[in-house]
GROMACS .gro file of C-alpha atoms in nm:
model
  502
    1MET     CA    1  -2.484   2.424  10.564
    2ARG     CA    2  -2.338   2.557  10.879
    3GLY     CA    3  -2.287   2.828  11.023
    4GLY     CA    4  -2.383   3.068  10.744
    5GLY     CA    5  -2.560   3.390  10.777
    6LEU     CA    6  -2.702   3.701  10.589
    7LEU     CA    7  -2.780   4.010  10.834
    8VAL     CA    8  -3.063   4.159  10.736
    9ALA     CA    9  -3.102   4.548  10.713
   10GLY     CA   10  -3.307   4.857  10.649
   11THR     CA   11  -3.335   5.205  10.455
   12THR     CA   12  -3.538   5.336  10.825
   13SER     CA   13  -3.703   5.189  11.020
   14ASP     CA   14  -4.003   4.959  10.996
   15ALA     CA   15  -3.891   4.904  10.605
   16GLY     CA   16  -3.987   4.558  10.659
   17LYS     CA   17  -3.682   4.414  10.774
   18SER     CA   18  -3.840   4.179  11.076
   19VAL     CA   19  -4.085   4.052  10.783
   20VAL     CA   20  -3.848   3.999  10.539
   21THR     CA   21  -3.650   3.831  10.819
   22ALA     CA   22  -3.894   3.622  10.890
   23GLY     CA   23  -4.048   3.552  10.525
   24ILE     CA   24  -3.627   3.416  10.402
   25CYS     CA   25  -3.713   3.167  10.780
   26ARG     CA   26  -3.990   3.002  10.712
   27TRP     CA   27  -3.881   3.007  10.287
   28LEU     CA   28  -3.586   2.832  10.388
   29VAL     CA   29  -3.730   2.583  10.664
   30ARG     CA   30  -3.945   2.558  10.405
   31GLN     CA   31  -3.650   2.380  10.186
   32GLY     CA   32  -3.537   2.144  10.497
   33VAL     CA   33  -3.264   2.435  10.698
   34LYS     CA   34  -3.241   2.494  11.011
   35VAL     CA   35  -3.212   2.846  11.044
   36ALA     CA   36  -3.305   3.068  11.346
   37PRO     CA   37  -3.318   3.416  11.380
   38PHE     CA   38  -3.136   3.689  11.562
   39LYS     CA   39  -3.106   4.037  11.664
   40GLY     CA   40  -2.815   4.190  11.871
   41GLN     CA   41  -3.063   4.495  11.994
   42ASN     CA   42  -3.400   4.569  12.040
   43MET     CA   43  -3.588   4.837  12.155
   44SER     CA   44  -3.983   4.750  12.167
   45LEU     CA   45  -4.272   4.746  12.402
   46ASN     CA   46  -4.376   4.427  12.212
   47SER     CA   47  -4.221   4.166  12.443
   48PHE     CA   48  -4.304   3.790  12.472
   49VAL     CA   49  -4.185   3.491  12.789
   50THR     CA   50  -4.017   3.199  12.601
   51ARG     CA   51  -4.046   2.895  12.805
   52GLU     CA   52  -3.669   2.915  13.057
   53GLY     CA   53  -3.888   3.256  13.120
   54ALA     CA   54  -3.596   3.530  12.947
   55GLU     CA   55  -3.823   3.834  12.794
   56ILE     CA   56  -3.740   3.902  12.404
   57GLY     CA   57  -3.868   4.063  12.174
   58ARG     CA   58  -4.202   4.023  12.044
   59ALA     CA   59  -4.116   3.991  11.667
   60GLN     CA   60  -3.785   3.798  11.774
   61ALA     CA   61  -4.043   3.509  11.884
   62MET     CA   62  -4.218   3.535  11.535
   63GLN     CA   63  -3.964   3.485  11.365
   64ALA     CA   64  -3.873   3.187  11.578
   65GLN     CA   65  -4.222   3.061  11.502
   66ALA     CA   66  -4.136   3.079  11.097
   67ALA     CA   67  -3.826   2.887  11.129
   68ARG     CA   68  -4.015   2.663  11.323
   69VAL     CA   69  -3.821   2.672  11.610
   70GLU     CA   70  -3.886   2.725  12.026
   71PRO     CA   71  -3.792   3.050  12.094
   72THR     CA   72  -3.444   3.102  12.316
   73ALA     CA   73  -3.328   3.449  12.465
   74LEU     CA   74  -2.978   3.368  12.234
   75MET     CA   75  -3.226   3.467  11.967
   76ASN     CA   76  -3.265   3.819  12.171
   77PRO     CA   77  -3.010   3.936  12.371
   78VAL     CA   78  -3.014   4.284  12.440
   79LEU     CA   79  -3.354   4.410  12.455
   80LEU     CA   80  -3.470   4.775  12.617
   81LYS     CA   81  -3.817   4.897  12.660
   82PRO     CA   82  -3.854   5.242  12.662
   83GLY     CA   83  -4.014   5.401  13.022
   84SER     CA   84  -3.978   5.753  12.846
   85ASP     CA   85  -3.822   6.016  12.536
   86ARG     CA   86  -3.458   5.959  12.697
   87SER     CA   87  -3.424   5.564  12.903
   88SER     CA   88  -3.471   5.214  12.932
   89GLN     CA   89  -3.473   4.977  13.079
   90VAL     CA   90  -3.247   4.780  12.891
   91VAL     CA   91  -3.319   4.354  12.865
   92LEU     CA   92  -3.024   4.156  12.848
   93MET     CA   93  -3.042   3.762  12.861
   94GLY     CA   94  -3.404   3.819  12.901
   95LYS     CA   95  -3.324   3.925  13.266
   96PRO     CA   96  -3.413   4.347  13.376
   97VAL     CA   97  -3.039   4.451  13.407
   98GLY     CA   98  -3.130   4.824  13.571
   99GLU     CA   99  -3.253   5.158  13.340
  100LEU     CA  100  -3.042   5.408  13.128
  101SER     CA  101  -3.028   5.730  12.962
  102ALA     CA  102  -2.998   5.737  12.607
  103ARG     CA  103  -2.692   5.879  12.675
  104GLY     CA  104  -2.593   5.548  12.941
  105TYR     CA  105  -2.666   5.366  12.762
  106HIS     CA  106  -2.453   5.518  12.380
  107GLY     CA  107  -2.206   5.610  12.596
  108GLY     CA  108  -2.054   5.339  12.699
  109ARG     CA  109  -2.320   5.036  12.853
  110GLN     CA  110  -2.371   4.918  12.456
  111LYS     CA  111  -1.992   4.835  12.405
  112GLU     CA  112  -1.960   4.631  12.755
  113LEU     CA  113  -2.237   4.444  12.556
  114PHE     CA  114  -2.107   4.333  12.215
  115GLU     CA  115  -1.888   3.964  12.357
  116PRO     CA  116  -2.266   3.885  12.501
  117VAL     CA  117  -2.431   3.967  12.194
  118MET     CA  118  -2.186   3.831  11.998
  119ALA     CA  119  -2.136   3.460  12.189
  120CYS     CA  120  -2.429   3.441  12.153
  121LEU     CA  121  -2.461   3.478  11.802
  122GLU     CA  122  -2.144   3.198  11.796
  123GLU     CA  123  -2.409   2.987  11.961
  124LEU     CA  124  -2.629   2.932  11.685
  125ARG     CA  125  -2.433   2.958  11.450
  126GLY     CA  126  -2.308   2.664  11.562
  127THR     CA  127  -2.589   2.485  11.618
  128TYR     CA  128  -2.751   2.555  11.337
  129ASP     CA  129  -2.763   2.505  10.962
  130ALA     CA  130  -2.829   2.915  10.901
  131VAL     CA  131  -2.879   3.232  11.072
  132ILE     CA  132  -3.124   3.514  10.956
  133CYS     CA  133  -3.077   3.838  11.096
  134GLU     CA  134  -3.262   4.205  11.138
  135GLY     CA  135  -3.115   4.537  11.144
  136ALA     CA  136  -3.213   4.843  11.390
  137GLY     CA  137  -3.323   5.103  11.251
  138SER     CA  138  -2.994   5.173  10.988
  139PRO     CA  139  -2.695   5.081  10.933
  140ALA     CA  140  -2.573   5.409  10.848
  141GLU     CA  141  -2.707   5.625  11.173
  142ILE     CA  142  -2.338   5.679  11.119
  143ASN     CA  143  -2.397   5.915  11.524
  144LEU     CA  144  -2.435   5.514  11.664
  145ARG     CA  145  -2.146   5.369  11.435
  146ARG     CA  146  -1.864   5.342  11.683
  147THR     CA  147  -2.090   5.155  11.905
  148ASP     CA  148  -2.281   4.977  11.737
  149ILE     CA  149  -2.397   4.634  11.789
  150VAL     CA  150  -2.705   4.545  11.614
  151ASN     CA  151  -2.604   4.653  11.223
  152MET     CA  152  -2.229   4.663  11.067
  153GLY     CA  153  -2.109   4.600  11.417
  154ILE     CA  154  -2.209   4.226  11.428
  155ALA     CA  155  -2.177   4.244  11.007
  156ARG     CA  156  -1.817   4.361  11.042
  157ALA     CA  157  -1.701   4.130  11.354
  158ALA     CA  158  -1.943   3.762  11.219
  159ARG     CA  159  -1.896   3.835  10.821
  160LEU     CA  160  -2.244   3.863  10.724
  161PRO     CA  161  -2.356   3.958  10.442
  162VAL     CA  162  -2.550   4.163  10.402
  163LEU     CA  163  -2.917   4.202  10.211
  164VAL     CA  164  -3.034   4.648  10.328
  165VAL     CA  165  -3.360   4.664  10.242
  166GLY     CA  166  -3.594   4.957  10.143
  167ASP     CA  167  -3.949   5.070  10.165
  168ILE     CA  168  -4.054   5.175   9.846
  169ASP     CA  169  -4.462   5.259   9.974
  170ARG     CA  170  -4.238   5.578  10.082
  171GLY     CA  171  -4.093   5.711   9.821
  172GLY     CA  172  -3.727   5.798   9.767
  173VAL     CA  173  -3.656   5.497   9.833
  174PHE     CA  174  -3.325   5.455   9.570
  175ALA     CA  175  -3.188   5.753   9.743
  176GLN     CA  176  -3.232   5.556  10.053
  177PHE     CA  177  -3.019   5.248   9.924
  178PHE     CA  178  -2.720   5.445   9.755
  179GLY     CA  179  -2.713   5.655  10.059
  180THR     CA  180  -2.664   5.430  10.296
  181THR     CA  181  -2.417   5.265  10.176
  182ALA     CA  182  -2.235   5.535  10.049
  183LEU     CA  183  -2.269   5.678  10.401
  184LEU     CA  184  -2.053   5.334  10.535
  185ALA     CA  185  -1.684   5.326  10.610
  186PRO     CA  186  -1.533   5.074  10.347
  187GLU     CA  187  -1.432   4.767  10.540
  188ASP     CA  188  -1.840   4.817  10.578
  189GLN     CA  189  -1.954   4.892  10.243
  190GLU     CA  190  -1.771   4.582  10.173
  191LEU     CA  191  -2.050   4.292  10.299
  192ILE     CA  192  -2.314   4.514  10.126
  193ALA     CA  193  -2.412   4.272   9.911
  194GLY     CA  194  -2.738   4.446   9.792
  195TYR     CA  195  -3.121   4.582   9.846
  196LEU     CA  196  -3.467   4.421   9.918
  197VAL     CA  197  -3.760   4.610   9.755
  198ASN     CA  198  -4.016   4.632  10.024
  199LYS     CA  199  -4.416   4.667   9.945
  200PHE     CA  200  -4.410   4.779   9.515
  201ARG     CA  201  -4.676   4.886   9.360
  202GLY     CA  202  -4.723   4.839   8.988
  203ASP     CA  203  -4.585   4.661   8.717
  204VAL     CA  204  -4.189   4.595   8.868
  205THR     CA  205  -4.095   4.624   8.473
  206LEU     CA  206  -4.162   5.001   8.521
  207LEU     CA  207  -3.892   4.981   8.816
  208GLU     CA  208  -3.594   4.825   8.617
  209PRO     CA  209  -3.462   5.133   8.457
  210GLY     CA  210  -3.442   5.278   8.790
  211LEU     CA  211  -3.225   4.932   8.950
  212ASP     CA  212  -3.031   4.924   8.680
  213MET     CA  213  -2.891   5.221   8.750
  214LEU     CA  214  -2.901   5.176   9.073
  215LEU     CA  215  -2.631   4.851   8.919
  216GLY     CA  216  -2.448   5.100   8.796
  217LEU     CA  217  -2.409   5.329   9.044
  218THR     CA  218  -2.350   5.117   9.311
  219GLY     CA  219  -2.257   4.809   9.147
  220ARG     CA  220  -2.483   4.625   9.378
  221ARG     CA  221  -2.757   4.392   9.216
  222THR     CA  222  -3.133   4.377   9.379
  223TYR     CA  223  -3.245   4.045   9.512
  224GLY     CA  224  -3.549   4.144   9.522
  225VAL     CA  225  -3.828   4.319   9.478
  226LEU     CA  226  -4.199   4.206   9.717
  227PRO     CA  227  -4.504   4.332   9.562
  228TYR     CA  228  -4.733   4.479   9.820
  229ALA     CA  229  -4.939   4.196  10.078
  230HIS     CA  230  -5.233   4.270  10.239
  231GLY     CA  231  -5.368   4.178  10.581
  232LEU     CA  232  -5.059   4.026  10.660
  233GLY     CA  233  -5.070   4.092  11.090
  234ILE     CA  234  -4.795   4.043  11.191
  235ASP     CA  235  -4.708   4.098  11.547
  236GLU     CA  236  -4.431   4.459  11.499
  237GLU     CA  237  -4.188   4.543  11.741
  238ASP     CA  238  -4.103   4.948  11.693
  239GLY     CA  239  -4.422   5.131  11.775
  240LEU     CA  240  -4.785   5.166  11.730
  241ARG     CA  241  -4.809   5.193  11.278
  242VAL     CA  242  -5.123   5.194  11.289
  243SER     CA  243  -5.306   5.527  11.270
  244LEU     CA  244  -5.490   5.521  11.626
  245ARG     CA  245  -5.747   5.636  11.423
  246GLY     CA  246  -5.733   5.353  11.189
  247ALA     CA  247  -5.912   4.924  11.295
  248VAL     CA  248  -5.645   4.762  11.369
  249ARG     CA  249  -5.467   4.533  11.162
  250GLU     CA  250  -5.757   4.407  10.893
  251SER     CA  251  -5.957   4.275  10.995
  252VAL     CA  252  -6.154   3.977  10.900
  253VAL     CA  253  -6.325   3.992  10.583
  254ALA     CA  254  -6.575   3.710  10.666
  255PRO     CA  255  -6.883   3.860  10.758
  256PRO     CA  256  -6.991   3.767  11.095
  257VAL     CA  257  -7.210   3.470  11.173
  258GLY     CA  258  -7.478   3.665  11.446
  259SER     CA  259  -7.653   4.013  11.203
  260ASP     CA  260  -7.446   4.218  11.445
  261VAL     CA  261  -7.078   4.298  11.529
  262LEU     CA  262  -6.904   4.352  11.810
  263ARG     CA  263  -6.674   4.720  11.837
  264VAL     CA  264  -6.392   4.687  12.071
  265ALA     CA  265  -6.157   4.974  12.175
  266VAL     CA  266  -5.878   4.917  12.256
  267CYS     CA  267  -5.747   5.317  12.489
  268ALA     CA  268  -5.449   5.399  12.388
  269VAL     CA  269  -5.270   5.432  12.687
  270PRO     CA  270  -4.893   5.661  12.658
  271LEU     CA  271  -4.640   5.355  12.656
  272MET     CA  272  -4.871   5.061  12.537
  273SER     CA  273  -4.723   4.715  12.536
  274ASN     CA  274  -4.758   4.434  12.389
  275PHE     CA  275  -5.110   4.581  12.138
  276THR     CA  276  -5.053   4.213  12.034
  277ASP     CA  277  -5.214   4.108  12.242
  278VAL     CA  278  -5.610   4.281  11.994
  279ASP     CA  279  -5.514   4.079  11.724
  280ALA     CA  280  -5.658   3.730  11.816
  281LEU     CA  281  -6.003   3.931  11.875
  282ALA     CA  282  -5.954   4.142  11.496
  283ALA     CA  283  -5.872   3.761  11.355
  284GLU     CA  284  -6.206   3.695  11.455
  285PRO     CA  285  -6.565   3.800  11.121
  286GLY     CA  286  -6.755   3.998  11.272
  287VAL     CA  287  -6.495   4.231  11.578
  288VAL     CA  288  -6.385   4.522  11.493
  289VAL     CA  289  -6.085   4.685  11.683
  290ARG     CA  290  -5.997   5.050  11.683
  291PHE     CA  291  -5.800   5.244  11.866
  292VAL     CA  292  -5.923   5.495  12.054
  293ASP     CA  293  -5.800   5.845  12.298
  294ARG     CA  294  -6.082   6.083  12.321
  295ALA     CA  295  -6.398   5.995  12.551
  296GLU     CA  296  -6.730   5.968  12.287
  297GLU     CA  297  -6.508   5.711  12.119
  298LEU     CA  298  -6.600   5.452  12.421
  299VAL     CA  299  -6.963   5.534  12.354
  300ASP     CA  300  -7.077   5.291  12.062
  301ALA     CA  301  -6.829   5.067  12.142
  302ASP     CA  302  -6.873   4.733  12.337
  303LEU     CA  303  -6.613   4.645  12.501
  304VAL     CA  304  -6.330   4.825  12.570
  305ILE     CA  305  -5.941   4.702  12.616
  306VAL     CA  306  -5.745   4.991  12.836
  307PRO     CA  307  -5.400   4.810  12.753
  308GLY     CA  308  -5.119   4.681  12.917
  309THR     CA  309  -4.814   4.987  12.987
  310ARG     CA  310  -4.446   5.008  13.116
  311GLY     CA  311  -4.574   5.339  13.286
  312THR     CA  312  -4.922   5.241  13.512
  313VAL     CA  313  -4.922   5.642  13.704
  314LYS     CA  314  -4.819   5.720  13.343
  315ALA     CA  315  -5.107   5.622  13.204
  316LEU     CA  316  -5.375   5.627  13.463
  317ALA     CA  317  -5.265   6.052  13.505
  318TRP     CA  318  -5.374   6.040  13.080
  319LEU     CA  319  -5.721   5.836  13.160
  320ARG     CA  320  -5.837   6.132  13.383
  321GLU     CA  321  -5.692   6.347  13.158
  322ARG     CA  322  -5.854   6.245  12.791
  323GLY     CA  323  -6.153   6.173  13.042
  324LEU     CA  324  -6.171   5.859  12.994
  325ALA     CA  325  -6.123   5.732  13.294
  326ASP     CA  326  -6.533   5.839  13.429
  327ALA     CA  327  -6.583   5.731  13.085
  328LEU     CA  328  -6.431   5.381  13.177
  329ALA     CA  329  -6.662   5.474  13.666
  330ARG     CA  330  -7.005   5.552  13.401
  331ARG     CA  331  -6.947   5.162  13.217
  332ALA     CA  332  -6.903   4.967  13.434
  333ALA     CA  333  -7.173   5.146  13.613
  334GLU     CA  334  -7.420   5.097  13.387
  335GLY     CA  335  -7.262   4.663  13.388
  336ARG     CA  336  -7.101   4.751  13.017
  337PRO     CA  337  -6.710   4.539  12.965
  338VAL     CA  338  -6.434   4.656  12.976
  339LEU     CA  339  -6.115   4.514  13.014
  340GLY     CA  340  -5.778   4.549  13.162
  341ILE     CA  341  -5.537   4.420  13.075
  342CYS     CA  342  -5.098   4.378  13.304
  343GLY     CA  343  -5.124   4.741  13.302
  344GLY     CA  344  -5.420   4.810  13.193
  345PHE     CA  345  -5.569   4.612  13.496
  346GLN     CA  346  -5.301   4.777  13.763
  347ALA     CA  347  -5.514   5.036  13.670
  348LEU     CA  348  -5.870   4.918  13.742
  349GLY     CA  349  -5.815   4.878  14.061
  350GLU     CA  350  -5.829   5.072  14.407
  351ARG     CA  351  -5.429   5.158  14.507
  352ILE     CA  352  -5.093   5.179  14.355
  353GLU     CA  353  -4.788   5.154  14.541
  354ASP     CA  354  -4.515   5.227  14.339
  355GLU     CA  355  -4.160   5.313  14.416
  356VAL     CA  356  -3.979   5.090  14.129
  357GLU     CA  357  -4.095   5.212  13.765
  358SER     CA  358  -4.217   5.520  13.794
  359LYS     CA  359  -4.151   5.683  14.221
  360ALA     CA  360  -4.485   5.802  14.250
  361GLY     CA  361  -4.509   5.595  14.571
  362THR     CA  362  -4.898   5.508  14.679
  363VAL     CA  363  -5.166   5.653  14.362
  364ASP     CA  364  -5.516   5.608  14.345
  365GLY     CA  365  -5.687   5.385  14.086
  366LEU     CA  366  -6.011   5.350  13.916
  367GLY     CA  367  -6.109   5.211  14.190
  368LEU     CA  368  -6.366   4.973  13.956
  369LEU     CA  369  -6.194   4.615  14.123
  370PRO     CA  370  -6.108   4.556  14.418
  371VAL     CA  371  -5.788   4.526  14.350
  372ARG     CA  372  -5.413   4.688  14.548
  373VAL     CA  373  -5.124   4.688  14.317
  374ARG     CA  374  -4.710   4.689  14.513
  375PHE     CA  375  -4.448   4.703  14.204
  376ALA     CA  376  -4.159   4.511  14.297
  377ALA     CA  377  -3.798   4.485  14.164
  378GLU     CA  378  -3.806   4.171  14.079
  379LYS     CA  379  -3.981   4.086  13.700
  380THR     CA  380  -4.280   3.883  13.714
  381LEU     CA  381  -4.184   3.691  13.407
  382ALA     CA  382  -4.407   3.375  13.299
  383ARG     CA  383  -4.594   3.089  13.084
  384PRO     CA  384  -4.879   3.092  13.234
  385VAL     CA  385  -5.165   2.817  13.213
  386GLY     CA  386  -5.544   2.844  13.381
  387GLU     CA  387  -5.888   2.768  13.294
  388ALA     CA  388  -6.186   3.055  13.301
  389LEU     CA  389  -6.516   3.036  13.121
  390GLY     CA  390  -6.504   2.711  13.125
  391GLU     CA  391  -6.197   2.663  12.890
  392ARG     CA  392  -5.816   2.637  12.858
  393VAL     CA  393  -5.614   2.904  12.892
  394GLU     CA  394  -5.255   3.004  12.820
  395GLY     CA  395  -5.112   3.355  12.800
  396TYR     CA  396  -4.730   3.471  12.913
  397GLU     CA  397  -4.648   3.766  13.235
  398ILE     CA  398  -4.420   4.019  13.220
  399HIS     CA  399  -4.485   4.252  13.500
  400HIS     CA  400  -4.316   4.390  13.804
  401GLY     CA  401  -4.658   4.478  14.001
  402VAL     CA  402  -4.792   4.280  14.238
  403ALA     CA  403  -5.163   4.213  14.206
  404GLU     CA  404  -5.395   4.156  14.589
  405VAL     CA  405  -5.707   4.088  14.491
  406LEU     CA  406  -5.935   4.123  14.826
  407GLY     CA  407  -6.285   4.057  14.562
  408GLY     CA  408  -6.497   3.988  14.324
  409ASP     CA  409  -6.499   3.673  14.112
  410PRO     CA  410  -6.154   3.465  13.980
  411PHE     CA  411  -6.080   3.530  13.596
  412LEU     CA  412  -5.721   3.402  13.563
  413ASP     CA  413  -5.469   3.573  13.770
  414GLY     CA  414  -5.738   3.886  13.879
  415CYS     CA  415  -6.071   3.865  13.913
  416ARG     CA  416  -6.397   4.002  13.783
  417VAL     CA  417  -6.673   4.255  13.913
  418GLY     CA  418  -6.989   4.252  13.723
  419ALA     CA  419  -6.898   4.305  13.320
  420VAL     CA  420  -6.573   4.417  13.389
  421TRP     CA  421  -6.235   4.193  13.393
  422GLY     CA  422  -5.878   4.265  13.425
  423THR     CA  423  -5.578   3.948  13.481
  424HIS     CA  424  -5.213   4.012  13.405
  425TRP     CA  425  -5.199   3.758  13.145
  426HIS     CA  426  -5.111   3.882  12.808
  427GLY     CA  427  -5.195   3.662  12.501
  428SER     CA  428  -5.447   3.516  12.693
  429LEU     CA  429  -5.740   3.633  12.375
  430GLU     CA  430  -5.508   3.343  12.175
  431SER     CA  431  -5.687   3.079  12.387
  432ASP     CA  432  -5.972   3.024  12.036
  433GLY     CA  433  -6.241   2.832  12.328
  434PHE     CA  434  -6.175   3.102  12.576
  435ARG     CA  435  -6.197   3.349  12.331
  436ARG     CA  436  -6.508   3.333  12.200
  437ALA     CA  437  -6.607   3.226  12.521
  438PHE     CA  438  -6.476   3.547  12.624
  439LEU     CA  439  -6.692   3.677  12.319
  440ARG     CA  440  -6.994   3.555  12.426
  441GLU     CA  441  -7.104   3.687  12.735
  442VAL     CA  442  -6.928   4.022  12.653
  443ALA     CA  443  -7.257   4.005  12.293
  444ALA     CA  444  -7.494   3.886  12.609
  445ALA     CA  445  -7.358   4.248  12.888
  446ALA     CA  446  -7.354   4.443  12.522
  447GLY     CA  447  -7.657   4.332  12.382
  448ARG     CA  448  -7.545   4.247  12.053
  449ARG     CA  449  -7.626   3.982  11.814
  450PHE     CA  450  -7.271   3.856  11.719
  451VAL     CA  451  -7.243   3.488  11.670
  452PRO     CA  452  -6.827   3.446  11.757
  453ALA     CA  453  -6.751   3.180  11.466
  454PRO     CA  454  -6.706   2.826  11.585
  455ASP     CA  455  -6.400   2.743  11.323
  456THR     CA  456  -6.158   3.092  11.422
  457SER     CA  457  -5.780   2.922  11.447
  458PHE     CA  458  -5.582   3.183  11.629
  459GLY     CA  459  -5.281   2.945  11.535
  460THR     CA  460  -5.360   2.806  11.180
  461LEU     CA  461  -5.469   3.204  11.042
  462ARG     CA  462  -5.127   3.340  11.171
  463GLU     CA  463  -4.971   2.968  11.074
  464GLU     CA  464  -5.120   3.064  10.682
  465GLN     CA  465  -4.960   3.468  10.720
  466LEU     CA  466  -4.630   3.342  10.805
  467ASP     CA  467  -4.592   3.120  10.501
  468ARG     CA  468  -4.771   3.381  10.335
  469LEU     CA  469  -4.442   3.562  10.397
  470GLY     CA  470  -4.232   3.225  10.305
  471ASP     CA  471  -4.429   3.237   9.976
  472LEU     CA  472  -4.282   3.661   9.886
  473ILE     CA  473  -3.953   3.580   9.921
  474GLU     CA  474  -4.018   3.262   9.709
  475GLU     CA  475  -4.167   3.418   9.431
  476HIS     CA  476  -3.999   3.758   9.478
  477ALA     CA  477  -3.659   3.765   9.489
  478ASP     CA  478  -3.399   3.557   9.366
  479THR     CA  479  -3.378   3.278   9.646
  480ASP     CA  480  -3.013   3.075   9.454
  481ALA     CA  481  -2.856   3.353   9.468
  482LEU     CA  482  -3.000   3.424   9.856
  483LEU     CA  483  -2.932   3.064   9.924
  484ARG     CA  484  -2.562   3.130   9.816
  485LEU     CA  485  -2.511   3.473   9.977
  486ILE     CA  486  -2.596   3.310  10.293
  487GLU     CA  487  -2.366   3.024  10.206
  488HIS     CA  488  -2.106   3.162  10.131
  489GLY     CA  489  -2.107   3.541  10.234
  490ALA     CA  490  -2.086   3.928   9.971
  491PRO     CA  491  -1.945   3.882   9.629
  492ALA     CA  492  -1.614   3.950   9.665
  493GLY     CA  493  -1.446   4.332   9.454
  494LEU     CA  494  -1.785   4.510   9.584
  495PRO     CA  495  -1.699   4.833   9.451
  496PHE     CA  496  -1.713   5.194   9.737
  497VAL     CA  497  -1.966   5.473   9.653
  498PRO     CA  498  -1.762   5.754   9.795
  499PRO     CA  499  -1.745   5.980  10.029
  500GLY     CA  500  -1.782   5.724  10.286
  501ALA     CA  501  -1.800   5.751  10.647
  502PRO     CA  502  -1.691   6.065  10.787
   0.00000   0.00000   0.00000
């Protein structure tokens, strides 16, 4: 096999495209297939920095790990990072190229990006046995079809078969499958090979009459029914898909090693980015991680994290409006732990000069760390390695803000004053030794008899999750039929489902 491919589309956002793509990648690589993921255009505030210094969606980095290959900019040539409801930073081949309104992007710029997107896809197809592409939103967003560079636009140009994923847990999946197909033009429908049901609970035999009716209505089969799988804390891309009042993902069930748990509150700031930073904490037995948006929710927290954001000045205003800024100041005065990461680190400083992101000029920070930040036009994209608390640390940096550290004790690229820490490094808590040392410091400052588990490996847990995704595909999908799709394309003679695109 060389140059085979498949587009995993969805009936809606969050139907499961990212995890199904990762699962297919992991299943294929276990069969000895050299496979790569691809997403032509991604909208996400969760991003990652490749080894060559390119910024891509974190979901594509996770899918590359599932495929056991190094992530590159080819796998996500266009990344949109929202700065408001109406505008986004456009990242092309890993580098920011400007800020555009939604109207400006869909009105012309998106069409200009079609050729570089297709060039990346073709380069991957010339290098790998198979490329598993992920769509965005729904392929039946008929208002955007003319400028589409991520769904049927690339499927038709590259003659990719399309597998449509639907989340049955939300209800209405049969209508979604039928309606998605029926709203596509005949040329697009030719590539819709069939469907994959995601997140099914119960006896699959009860679903089979509906699948038979769907086949009769559309002439397209269902390639598998994936059961609902608990505890898959895999990187997300479109936004925070957990309740702000609920625990992050599903923490490990194992009891704490010590006699106390450790409670972590994450401030759910506007335009929160890379909230995946806290996944490694949630993976620790006895650590409970919650997103919060009220000052009273910080009172019983042992650690408060101010996470990254695409709008540091907006986040500062939000913290002040909700009383969280005063609550953070009280914590610092009482010697109770606070950690700022990237934009959160900037917010904890004394002053911010921003003529780039918010264009707000000089704004006072929270004054909890002796740091002054100036926003530069050029974005820092790096994969630093260092040491903190006597342990080796790896991370990645994605920020316009340049920090001038004026005091405190060194902490990664930032500083520490008392129980307040700040750093630009995302991903540092995934370094197992450092995470354990940091949690010991937090427990001591909080007066908790919490002991980090001595053997928690975040990397191993992530590999186990990716293997579970591969198992879901192998055990609950028709893998022989999927392989035929990837090798030979959509079946010939698929019927047209009226009315088609208007």
